[in-house]
């Protein structure tokens, strides 16, 4: 009898300790998937028992939070690059069929030129293609393929296309990094200095560290850019110490990043931290809307942290900041109507982002939303978050009318927000029953481009089937 009593008391003490631990982790907003790597790291390098126990705990926590570690097939989406071409460009036609002809046409380009590549494969080596002359608002310079999928530009240089002149537009192209050393294929596009009003439409960019790199140069900044309807992905994890971020936007203002598919940006070298896209460097008014961001769609990696979208990223060195100080990394940034999924860290991260708006996003299989540091302030409204919403290190947030999951439930393997959908792990995001709804006073098109009703569903979309490509 006495033994049974002692066993019961020990069990109760263990349960009490576990409950207290979960309570503390809940109060700090620490999700299991972000605790697991810390435990694995702290237990490594000891004897086999400690190392093995730490690895088991880390795997268990990750499994409770993330579920099955299996890649899923992606349904055909009406977002990202599409087989239909971008609208026909009007201007002076210039036809090229070799890299040399393309390089010469770009060097001699005049406002209104439409440079069309003949179908085929092109190899860029030794030196990047350059777009340095100026187009105009009325007559941009266009580089395009007539039909998506008909042109593939293989890149063996650090940068595929350097854009330094204003009013250039690139559409329907394929660019692929083919460097054996991943550090040698950094960017498909480097948009720099005076390259304001850059546009990229309906391109497919594969196997780069930062598919788009945007930054200032010598006091000029490439403002008013647009990246719309592109597919950015990597077919293999990047073995590099260089930053891995498909859209790496630094110090530029007024960019619109809309309707893109961003997937599989796993970084195996260096600190192992990667982002789907960020805007930082004391820029302002970046809008991320109607994008699908899948941190790990086909690629899986045991190590490293993958973040979906960010205002502020990991911060910026002062020499690269627009104001030379970076008191704030981003002002008046907007993240709205995006689907973000399968991230080993948070889906949305605000780092020194002042007056940010995070509205009507759907986050699945992420650690939620983080707002960090006193310079950050964020209005967070109408989101469906499979994870927590938290501020830390003095971040200021106003969280109003969201569907989120208390972090403590994640340690029990409970994910109520996933229950809204038929099969979220395979991105079958049809509603399982009636969608929960909320009144909205301002309405923007949802993820699928459809108008929202006055009583709108929480999260990014009304009907996910409207986001699927026509069969």
Coordinates of N, CA and C in Angstrom, one line a residue, residues 119-268:
X119 N 13.0 30.5 -78.5 CA 13.0 29.3 -77.6 C 14.4 28.6 -77.6
X120 N 14.8 28.1 -76.5 CA 16.0 27.3 -76.4 C 16.7 27.5 -75.0
X121 N 17.9 27.0 -74.9 CA 18.7 27.1 -73.7 C 19.9 28.1 -74.0
X122 N 20.1 28.9 -73.0 CA 21.2 29.9 -73.0 C 22.1 29.7 -71.8
X123 N 23.4 29.9 -72.0 CA 24.3 29.7 -70.9 C 25.1 31.0 -70.7
X124 N 24.9 31.5 -69.4 CA 25.6 32.7 -69.0 C 26.9 32.3 -68.2
X125 N 28.0 32.7 -68.7 CA 29.3 32.3 -68.0 C 30.2 33.5 -68.0
X126 N 31.1 33.5 -67.1 CA 32.2 34.5 -67.0 C 31.7 35.9 -66.5
X127 N 30.6 36.3 -67.1 CA 30.1 37.7 -66.8 C 28.6 37.7 -66.9
X128 N 28.0 38.4 -65.9 CA 26.6 38.6 -65.8 C 26.1 39.3 -67.0
X129 N 24.8 39.1 -67.4 CA 24.1 40.0 -68.3 C 23.8 41.3 -67.6
X130 N 23.9 42.5 -68.3 CA 23.7 43.8 -67.7 C 22.6 44.6 -68.3
X131 N 21.8 45.2 -67.4 CA 20.8 46.1 -67.9 C 21.0 47.5 -67.3
X132 N 21.7 48.3 -68.0 CA 22.2 49.6 -67.4 C 21.6 50.8 -68.0
X133 N 21.2 50.7 -69.3 CA 20.5 51.9 -69.9 C 19.2 52.1 -69.3
X134 N 18.6 53.3 -69.6 CA 17.3 53.7 -68.9 C 16.1 53.6 -69.8
X135 N 15.1 52.9 -69.4 CA 13.8 53.0 -70.0 C 13.0 54.2 -69.4
X136 N 11.8 54.2 -69.6 CA 10.9 55.3 -69.1 C 9.6 54.7 -68.7
X137 N 8.8 55.5 -67.9 CA 7.5 55.1 -67.5 C 6.6 54.7 -68.7
X138 N 6.7 55.5 -69.7 CA 5.8 55.3 -70.9 C 6.4 54.2 -71.8
X139 N 7.7 54.0 -71.7 CA 8.4 53.1 -72.6 C 9.4 52.3 -71.8
X140 N 9.0 51.3 -71.0 CA 10.0 50.5 -70.4 C 10.8 49.6 -71.4
X141 N 11.9 49.1 -70.9 CA 12.7 48.1 -71.7 C 12.2 46.7 -71.2
X142 N 11.8 45.9 -72.2 CA 11.3 44.6 -71.8 C 12.2 43.5 -72.4
X143 N 12.5 42.5 -71.5 CA 13.2 41.3 -71.9 C 12.3 40.1 -71.6
X144 N 12.0 39.3 -72.6 CA 10.9 38.3 -72.4 C 11.1 37.1 -73.3
X145 N 10.5 36.0 -72.9 CA 10.2 34.9 -73.8 C 8.7 35.0 -74.2
X146 N 8.4 34.6 -75.4 CA 7.1 34.7 -75.9 C 6.2 33.8 -75.1
X147 N 6.7 32.6 -74.8 CA 5.9 31.6 -74.1 C 6.6 31.1 -72.9
X148 N 6.0 31.1 -71.7 CA 6.7 30.6 -70.5 C 7.1 29.1 -70.7
X149 N 8.3 28.8 -70.2 CA 8.8 27.5 -70.4 C 9.6 27.2 -71.6
X150 N 9.6 28.2 -72.5 CA 10.3 28.0 -73.8 C 11.8 28.4 -73.7
X151 N 12.2 29.2 -72.7 CA 13.5 29.7 -72.6 C 14.1 29.4 -71.2
X152 N 15.3 28.8 -71.2 CA 16.0 28.5 -69.9 C 17.4 29.1 -70.0
X153 N 17.7 30.0 -69.1 CA 19.0 30.7 -69.0 C 19.7 30.0 -67.9
X154 N 20.8 29.2 -68.2 CA 21.6 28.6 -67.2 C 22.7 29.5 -66.8
X155 N 22.9 29.7 -65.5 CA 23.8 30.7 -64.9 C 24.9 30.0 -64.2
X156 N 26.2 30.3 -64.6 CA 27.3 29.8 -63.9 C 28.1 30.9 -63.2
X157 N 27.6 32.1 -63.2 CA 28.2 33.3 -62.6 C 27.6 33.6 -61.2
X158 N 28.2 34.5 -60.5 CA 27.7 34.9 -59.2 C 26.3 35.5 -59.3
X159 N 26.1 36.3 -60.4 CA 24.8 36.9 -60.7 C 24.4 36.7 -62.1
X160 N 23.2 36.4 -62.3 CA 22.7 36.1 -63.7 C 22.5 37.4 -64.5
X161 N 21.7 38.3 -63.9 CA 21.3 39.6 -64.6 C 21.5 40.7 -63.6
X162 N 22.3 41.7 -63.9 CA 22.5 42.9 -63.0 C 21.7 44.0 -63.7
X163 N 20.7 44.5 -62.9 CA 19.9 45.6 -63.4 C 20.2 46.9 -62.6
X164 N 20.8 47.9 -63.3 CA 21.2 49.1 -62.7 C 20.5 50.3 -63.3
X165 N 19.8 50.1 -64.4 CA 19.0 51.2 -65.0 C 17.5 51.1 -64.7
X166 N 16.8 52.2 -64.7 CA 15.4 52.2 -64.4 C 14.5 51.7 -65.5
X167 N 13.3 51.3 -65.1 CA 12.2 50.9 -66.0 C 12.6 49.7 -66.9
X168 N 13.1 48.6 -66.3 CA 13.3 47.4 -67.0 C 12.2 46.4 -66.5
X169 N 11.8 45.5 -67.5 CA 10.8 44.5 -67.1 C 11.2 43.2 -67.7
X170 N 11.1 42.1 -66.9 CA 11.5 40.8 -67.3 C 10.3 39.9 -67.1
X171 N 10.0 39.1 -68.2 CA 8.8 38.3 -68.1 C 8.9 37.0 -68.9
X172 N 8.3 35.9 -68.3 CA 8.1 34.6 -68.9 C 9.4 33.8 -69.1
X173 N 10.5 34.2 -68.3 CA 11.8 33.6 -68.5 C 12.0 32.5 -67.4
X174 N 12.9 31.6 -67.7 CA 13.4 30.7 -66.8 C 14.9 30.9 -66.6
X175 N 15.3 31.0 -65.3 CA 16.7 31.1 -64.9 C 17.1 30.0 -63.9
X176 N 18.2 29.4 -64.1 CA 18.6 28.3 -63.3 C 20.1 28.4 -62.9
X177 N 20.4 28.3 -61.7 CA 21.8 28.3 -61.2 C 22.3 26.9 -61.4
X178 N 23.5 26.8 -62.1 CA 24.0 25.5 -62.3 C 25.5 25.4 -61.8
X179 N 25.8 26.2 -60.8 CA 27.1 26.1 -60.2 C 27.3 24.9 -59.3
X180 N 28.4 24.3 -59.5 CA 28.7 23.1 -58.6 C 28.9 23.6 -57.2
X181 N 29.6 24.7 -56.9 CA 29.7 25.3 -55.6 C 28.5 26.3 -55.4
X182 N 27.6 26.0 -54.5 CA 26.4 26.8 -54.3 C 26.7 28.3 -54.0
X183 N 27.9 28.5 -53.4 CA 28.2 29.9 -53.1 C 28.5 30.7 -54.4
X184 N 28.7 30.0 -55.5 CA 29.1 30.7 -56.8 C 27.8 31.2 -57.6
X185 N 26.6 30.7 -57.2 CA 25.4 31.1 -57.8 C 24.5 31.8 -56.8
X186 N 24.8 33.1 -56.6 CA 24.1 33.8 -55.6 C 22.7 34.3 -56.0
X187 N 22.7 35.1 -57.1 CA 21.5 35.8 -57.5 C 21.1 35.5 -59.0
X188 N 19.8 35.3 -59.2 CA 19.3 35.4 -60.6 C 19.3 36.8 -61.1
X189 N 18.7 37.7 -60.2 CA 18.6 39.1 -60.5 C 19.3 39.9 -59.4
X190 N 20.2 40.8 -59.7 CA 20.7 41.8 -58.7 C 20.2 43.2 -59.2
X191 N 19.2 43.7 -58.4 CA 18.6 45.0 -58.8 C 19.3 46.1 -57.8
X192 N 20.0 47.0 -58.4 CA 20.9 47.8 -57.6 C 20.8 49.3 -58.0
X193 N 21.1 50.2 -57.0 CA 21.3 51.6 -57.2 C 20.1 52.3 -57.9
X194 N 20.3 52.8 -59.1 CA 19.3 53.6 -59.8 C 18.2 52.7 -60.5
X195 N 18.1 51.5 -60.3 CA 17.2 50.6 -61.0 C 15.8 50.7 -60.5
X196 N 15.2 51.9 -60.4 CA 13.9 52.0 -59.8 C 12.9 51.6 -60.9
X197 N 11.7 51.2 -60.4 CA 10.6 50.7 -61.3 C 11.0 49.5 -62.1
X198 N 11.7 48.6 -61.4 CA 12.0 47.2 -61.9 C 10.7 46.4 -61.8
X199 N 10.5 45.5 -62.8 CA 9.4 44.6 -62.8 C 9.8 43.2 -63.2
X200 N 9.4 42.2 -62.5 CA 9.6 40.8 -62.8 C 8.2 40.1 -62.8
X201 N 7.8 39.6 -64.0 CA 6.5 39.0 -64.1 C 6.6 37.5 -64.7
X202 N 6.0 36.6 -64.0 CA 5.8 35.2 -64.5 C 7.1 34.5 -64.9
X203 N 8.1 34.7 -64.1 CA 9.4 34.0 -64.3 C 9.5 32.8 -63.3
X204 N 10.3 31.8 -63.7 CA 10.7 30.7 -62.9 C 12.2 30.7 -62.6
X205 N 12.5 30.9 -61.3 CA 13.9 31.0 -60.9 C 14.3 29.9 -60.0
X206 N 15.3 29.1 -60.3 CA 15.6 27.9 -59.6 C 17.0 27.8 -59.2
X207 N 17.3 27.4 -58.0 CA 18.6 27.1 -57.5 C 19.6 28.3 -57.4
X208 N 19.2 29.2 -56.7 CA 20.0 30.4 -56.3 C 19.9 30.6 -54.8
X209 N 20.9 31.3 -54.2 CA 20.8 31.6 -52.8 C 19.8 32.7 -52.5
X210 N 19.9 33.8 -53.2 CA 18.9 34.9 -53.2 C 18.5 35.2 -54.6
X211 N 17.4 34.7 -55.0 CA 17.0 34.8 -56.4 C 16.8 36.2 -56.8
X212 N 16.3 37.1 -56.0 CA 16.3 38.5 -56.2 C 17.1 39.2 -55.0
X213 N 18.1 39.9 -55.4 CA 18.8 40.7 -54.4 C 18.6 42.2 -54.8
X214 N 18.1 43.0 -53.9 CA 17.8 44.4 -54.2 C 18.5 45.2 -53.1
X215 N 19.3 46.2 -53.6 CA 19.9 47.1 -52.6 C 20.3 48.4 -53.2
X216 N 20.6 49.4 -52.4 CA 21.1 50.7 -52.8 C 22.6 50.7 -53.2
X217 N 23.0 51.8 -53.9 CA 24.4 51.9 -54.2 C 24.8 53.3 -54.5
X218 N 25.7 53.8 -53.7 CA 26.2 55.2 -53.8 C 25.1 56.2 -53.8
X219 N 24.3 56.1 -52.8 CA 23.2 57.0 -52.5 C 22.0 56.9 -53.4
X220 N 22.0 55.9 -54.3 CA 20.8 55.7 -55.1 C 20.1 54.4 -54.7
X221 N 18.8 54.4 -54.8 CA 18.0 53.2 -54.3 C 17.0 52.8 -55.3
X222 N 16.9 51.5 -55.6 CA 15.9 51.0 -56.6 C 14.5 50.9 -56.1
X223 N 13.8 52.0 -55.9 CA 12.5 52.1 -55.4 C 11.4 51.7 -56.4
X224 N 10.2 51.5 -55.9 CA 9.0 51.2 -56.7 C 9.2 50.0 -57.6
X225 N 9.6 48.9 -57.0 CA 9.8 47.7 -57.8 C 8.5 46.8 -57.6
X226 N 8.4 45.8 -58.5 CA 7.3 44.9 -58.5 C 7.8 43.5 -58.9
X227 N 7.5 42.5 -58.0 CA 7.8 41.1 -58.3 C 6.5 40.4 -58.2
X228 N 6.0 39.9 -59.3 CA 4.6 39.4 -59.3 C 4.5 38.2 -60.1
X229 N 3.8 37.2 -59.6 CA 3.5 36.0 -60.3 C 4.7 35.1 -60.7
X230 N 5.7 35.1 -59.9 CA 6.9 34.3 -60.2 C 7.0 33.0 -59.3
X231 N 7.7 32.0 -59.8 CA 8.0 30.9 -59.0 C 9.5 30.9 -58.6
X232 N 9.8 30.9 -57.3 CA 11.1 30.9 -56.8 C 11.3 29.7 -55.9
X233 N 12.3 28.8 -56.3 CA 12.4 27.6 -55.5 C 13.9 27.1 -55.7
X234 N 14.2 26.1 -54.8 CA 15.5 25.4 -54.9 C 15.2 23.9 -55.0
X235 N 15.8 23.2 -55.9 CA 15.6 21.8 -56.0 C 16.5 21.0 -55.0
X236 N 17.6 21.6 -54.5 CA 18.4 21.0 -53.5 C 18.7 22.0 -52.4
X237 N 19.0 21.5 -51.2 CA 19.3 22.4 -50.1 C 20.7 23.1 -50.5
X238 N 20.8 24.4 -50.0 CA 21.9 25.2 -50.4 C 23.1 25.0 -49.4
X239 N 24.2 24.5 -49.9 CA 25.4 24.3 -49.1 C 26.3 25.5 -49.2
X240 N 26.0 26.5 -48.4 CA 26.7 27.8 -48.5 C 26.6 28.5 -47.2
X241 N 27.5 29.4 -47.0 CA 27.5 30.3 -45.9 C 26.8 31.6 -46.2
X242 N 26.6 31.8 -47.5 CA 25.9 33.1 -48.0 C 24.5 33.1 -47.6
X243 N 23.9 34.3 -47.5 CA 22.5 34.4 -47.1 C 21.6 33.6 -48.1
X244 N 20.6 32.9 -47.6 CA 19.7 32.2 -48.4 C 18.3 32.8 -48.2
X245 N 17.9 33.6 -49.1 CA 16.6 34.3 -49.0 C 16.1 34.6 -50.5
X246 N 15.1 33.9 -51.0 CA 14.7 34.1 -52.4 C 14.4 35.6 -52.8
X247 N 13.9 36.4 -51.8 CA 13.7 37.8 -52.1 C 14.4 38.5 -50.9
X248 N 15.6 39.1 -51.2 CA 16.4 39.8 -50.3 C 16.4 41.3 -50.6
X249 N 15.6 42.0 -49.9 CA 15.3 43.4 -50.2 C 15.8 44.3 -49.1
X250 N 16.8 45.2 -49.5 CA 17.5 46.0 -48.5 C 17.5 47.5 -49.0
X251 N 16.9 48.3 -48.1 CA 17.1 49.8 -48.2 C 16.2 50.4 -49.3
X252 N 15.3 49.7 -50.0 CA 14.5 50.2 -51.0 C 13.1 50.5 -50.5
X253 N 12.4 51.4 -51.1 CA 11.0 51.8 -50.7 C 10.0 51.4 -51.8
X254 N 8.8 51.1 -51.3 CA 7.6 51.0 -52.1 C 7.7 49.9 -53.1
X255 N 8.0 48.7 -52.6 CA 8.0 47.5 -53.4 C 6.7 46.7 -53.2
X256 N 6.2 46.1 -54.3 CA 5.1 45.2 -54.2 C 5.5 43.8 -54.6
X257 N 5.3 42.9 -53.7 CA 5.7 41.5 -53.9 C 4.4 40.7 -53.8
X258 N 3.9 40.2 -54.9 CA 2.5 39.7 -55.0 C 2.4 38.5 -55.8
X259 N 1.6 37.5 -55.4 CA 1.2 36.4 -56.2 C 2.3 35.4 -56.5
X260 N 3.4 35.4 -55.7 CA 4.5 34.5 -56.0 C 4.4 33.2 -55.3
X261 N 5.0 32.2 -55.8 CA 5.2 30.9 -55.1 C 6.7 30.8 -54.7
X262 N 6.9 30.7 -53.4 CA 8.3 30.7 -52.9 C 8.5 29.4 -52.1
X263 N 9.4 28.6 -52.4 CA 9.5 27.3 -51.8 C 10.9 26.7 -51.7
X264 N 11.1 26.0 -50.6 CA 12.3 25.2 -50.4 C 13.6 26.0 -50.4
X265 N 13.7 26.8 -49.4 CA 14.9 27.6 -49.3 C 15.7 27.2 -48.0
X266 N 16.2 26.0 -48.1 CA 16.9 25.4 -47.0 C 18.4 25.7 -47.1
X267 N 19.0 26.2 -46.0 CA 20.4 26.6 -45.9 C 21.1 25.6 -45.0
X268 N 22.1 24.9 -45.5 CA 22.9 24.0 -44.7 C 24.2 24.5 -44.1

